[in-house]
Short mmCIF file of C-alpha atoms in Angstrom, two decimals:
data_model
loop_
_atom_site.label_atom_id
_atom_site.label_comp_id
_atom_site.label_asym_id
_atom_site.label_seq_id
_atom_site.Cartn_x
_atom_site.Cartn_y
_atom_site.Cartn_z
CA UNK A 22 0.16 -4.55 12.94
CA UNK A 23 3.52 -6.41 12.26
CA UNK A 24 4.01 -9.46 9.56
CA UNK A 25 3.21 -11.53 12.54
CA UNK A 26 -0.17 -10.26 13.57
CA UNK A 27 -1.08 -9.62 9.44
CA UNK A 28 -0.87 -13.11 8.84
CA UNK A 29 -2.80 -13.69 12.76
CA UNK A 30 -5.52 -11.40 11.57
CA UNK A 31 -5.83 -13.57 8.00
CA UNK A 32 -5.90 -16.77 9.85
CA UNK A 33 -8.88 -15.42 12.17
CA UNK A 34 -10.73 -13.92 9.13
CA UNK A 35 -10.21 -16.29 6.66
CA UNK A 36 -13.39 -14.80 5.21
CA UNK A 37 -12.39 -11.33 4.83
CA UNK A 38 -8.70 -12.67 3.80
CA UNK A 39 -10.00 -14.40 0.77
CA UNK A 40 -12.28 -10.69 -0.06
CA UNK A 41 -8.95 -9.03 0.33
CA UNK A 42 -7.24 -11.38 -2.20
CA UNK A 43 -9.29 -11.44 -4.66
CA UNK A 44 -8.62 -7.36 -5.12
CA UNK A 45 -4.86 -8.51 -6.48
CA UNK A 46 -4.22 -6.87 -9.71
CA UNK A 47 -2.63 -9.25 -12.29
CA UNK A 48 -0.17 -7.02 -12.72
CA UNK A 49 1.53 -6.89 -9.25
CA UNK A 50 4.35 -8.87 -8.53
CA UNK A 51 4.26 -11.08 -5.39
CA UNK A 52 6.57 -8.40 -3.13
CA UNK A 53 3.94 -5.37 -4.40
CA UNK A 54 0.96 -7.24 -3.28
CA UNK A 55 2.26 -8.68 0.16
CA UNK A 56 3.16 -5.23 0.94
CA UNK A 57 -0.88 -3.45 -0.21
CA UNK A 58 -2.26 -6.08 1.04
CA UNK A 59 -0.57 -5.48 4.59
CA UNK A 60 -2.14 -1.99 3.82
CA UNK A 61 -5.09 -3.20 3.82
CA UNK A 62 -5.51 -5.29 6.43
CA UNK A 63 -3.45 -2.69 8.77
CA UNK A 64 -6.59 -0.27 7.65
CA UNK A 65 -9.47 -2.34 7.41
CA UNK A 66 -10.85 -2.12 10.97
CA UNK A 67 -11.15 1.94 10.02
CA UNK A 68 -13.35 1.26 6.81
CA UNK A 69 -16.86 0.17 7.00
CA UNK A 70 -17.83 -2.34 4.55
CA UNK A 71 -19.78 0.05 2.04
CA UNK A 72 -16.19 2.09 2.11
CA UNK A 73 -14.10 -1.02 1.02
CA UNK A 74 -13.32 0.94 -2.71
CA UNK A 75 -12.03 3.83 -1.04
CA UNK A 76 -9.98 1.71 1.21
CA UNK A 77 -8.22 -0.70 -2.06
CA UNK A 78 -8.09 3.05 -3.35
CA UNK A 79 -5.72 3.98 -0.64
CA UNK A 80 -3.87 1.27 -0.67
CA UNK A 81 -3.12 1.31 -4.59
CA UNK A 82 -2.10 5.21 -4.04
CA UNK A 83 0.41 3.92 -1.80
CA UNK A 84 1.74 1.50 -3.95
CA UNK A 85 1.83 3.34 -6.97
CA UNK A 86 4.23 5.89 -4.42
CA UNK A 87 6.22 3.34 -3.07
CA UNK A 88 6.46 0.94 -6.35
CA UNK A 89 6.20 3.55 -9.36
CA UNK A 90 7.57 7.02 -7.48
CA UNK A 91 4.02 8.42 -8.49
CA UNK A 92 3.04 11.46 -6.78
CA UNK A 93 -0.23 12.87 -5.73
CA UNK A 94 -1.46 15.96 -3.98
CA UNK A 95 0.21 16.61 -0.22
CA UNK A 96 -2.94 16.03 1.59
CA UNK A 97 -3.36 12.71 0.17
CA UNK A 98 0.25 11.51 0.33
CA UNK A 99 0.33 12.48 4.04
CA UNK A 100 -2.34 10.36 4.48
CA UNK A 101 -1.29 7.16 2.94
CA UNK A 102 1.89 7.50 4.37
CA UNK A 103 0.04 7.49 8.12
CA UNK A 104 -1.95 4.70 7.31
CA UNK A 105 1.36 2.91 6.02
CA UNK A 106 3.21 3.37 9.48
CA UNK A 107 5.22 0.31 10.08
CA UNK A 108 4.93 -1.41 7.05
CA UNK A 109 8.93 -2.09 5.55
CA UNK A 110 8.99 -2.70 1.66
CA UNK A 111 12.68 -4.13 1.62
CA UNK A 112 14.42 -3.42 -1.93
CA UNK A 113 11.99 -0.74 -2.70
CA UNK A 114 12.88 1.19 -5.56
CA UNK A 115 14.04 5.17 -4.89
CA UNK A 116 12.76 7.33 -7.45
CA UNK A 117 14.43 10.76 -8.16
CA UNK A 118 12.07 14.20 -9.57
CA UNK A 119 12.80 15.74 -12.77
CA UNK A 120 14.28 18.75 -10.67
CA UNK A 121 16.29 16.20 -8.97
CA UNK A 122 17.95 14.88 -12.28
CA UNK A 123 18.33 18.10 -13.54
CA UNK A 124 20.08 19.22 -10.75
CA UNK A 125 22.34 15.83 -10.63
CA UNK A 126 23.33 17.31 -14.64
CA UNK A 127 24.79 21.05 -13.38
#
């Protein structure tokens, strides 16, 4: 689902939209929450309802990767990655490991 067809899917759903929005945390900037929330609704027709937590669960993983360099277990990261397909965060931030920075000092 491109920009485009996020912001299609919001205008058909306005219902669901306004759900979705009210699940911005009030400390994400206005660049981190257009890009979960195109998470979201990219991944929303696989999540039932009743699974909506796991889903915003997902999508904060993701962010946390893309906006914070946090890391989590492989399994998970390939996952979140997959549902994040085609979604471009321009300007993100590129986050180096400890090994990398210690290898950067030899």
């Amino acid at each position: 689902m491109a920009d485009l067809d996020v912001e299609d899917f919001v205008k058909q759903n306005r219902h669901l939209a306004e759900v979705v929005d009210n699940h911005r945390s009030v400390s994400e900037n206005e660049k981190q929450w257009k890009s979960r929330r195109e998470f979201i609704f990219r991944n929303i027709s696989d999540f039932e309802e009743t699974h909506m937590d796991h889903l915003l669960a997902l999508s904060m993983v993701w962010s946390n990767h893309i906006f914070m360099g946090c890391r989590y277990s492989p399994d998970l990261m390939e996952k979140v990655k997959e549902m994040a397909e085609g979604i471009t965060v321009e300007d993100a931030p590129i986050f180096k490991t400890r090994d990398e920075i210690m290898k950067d000092r030899r």
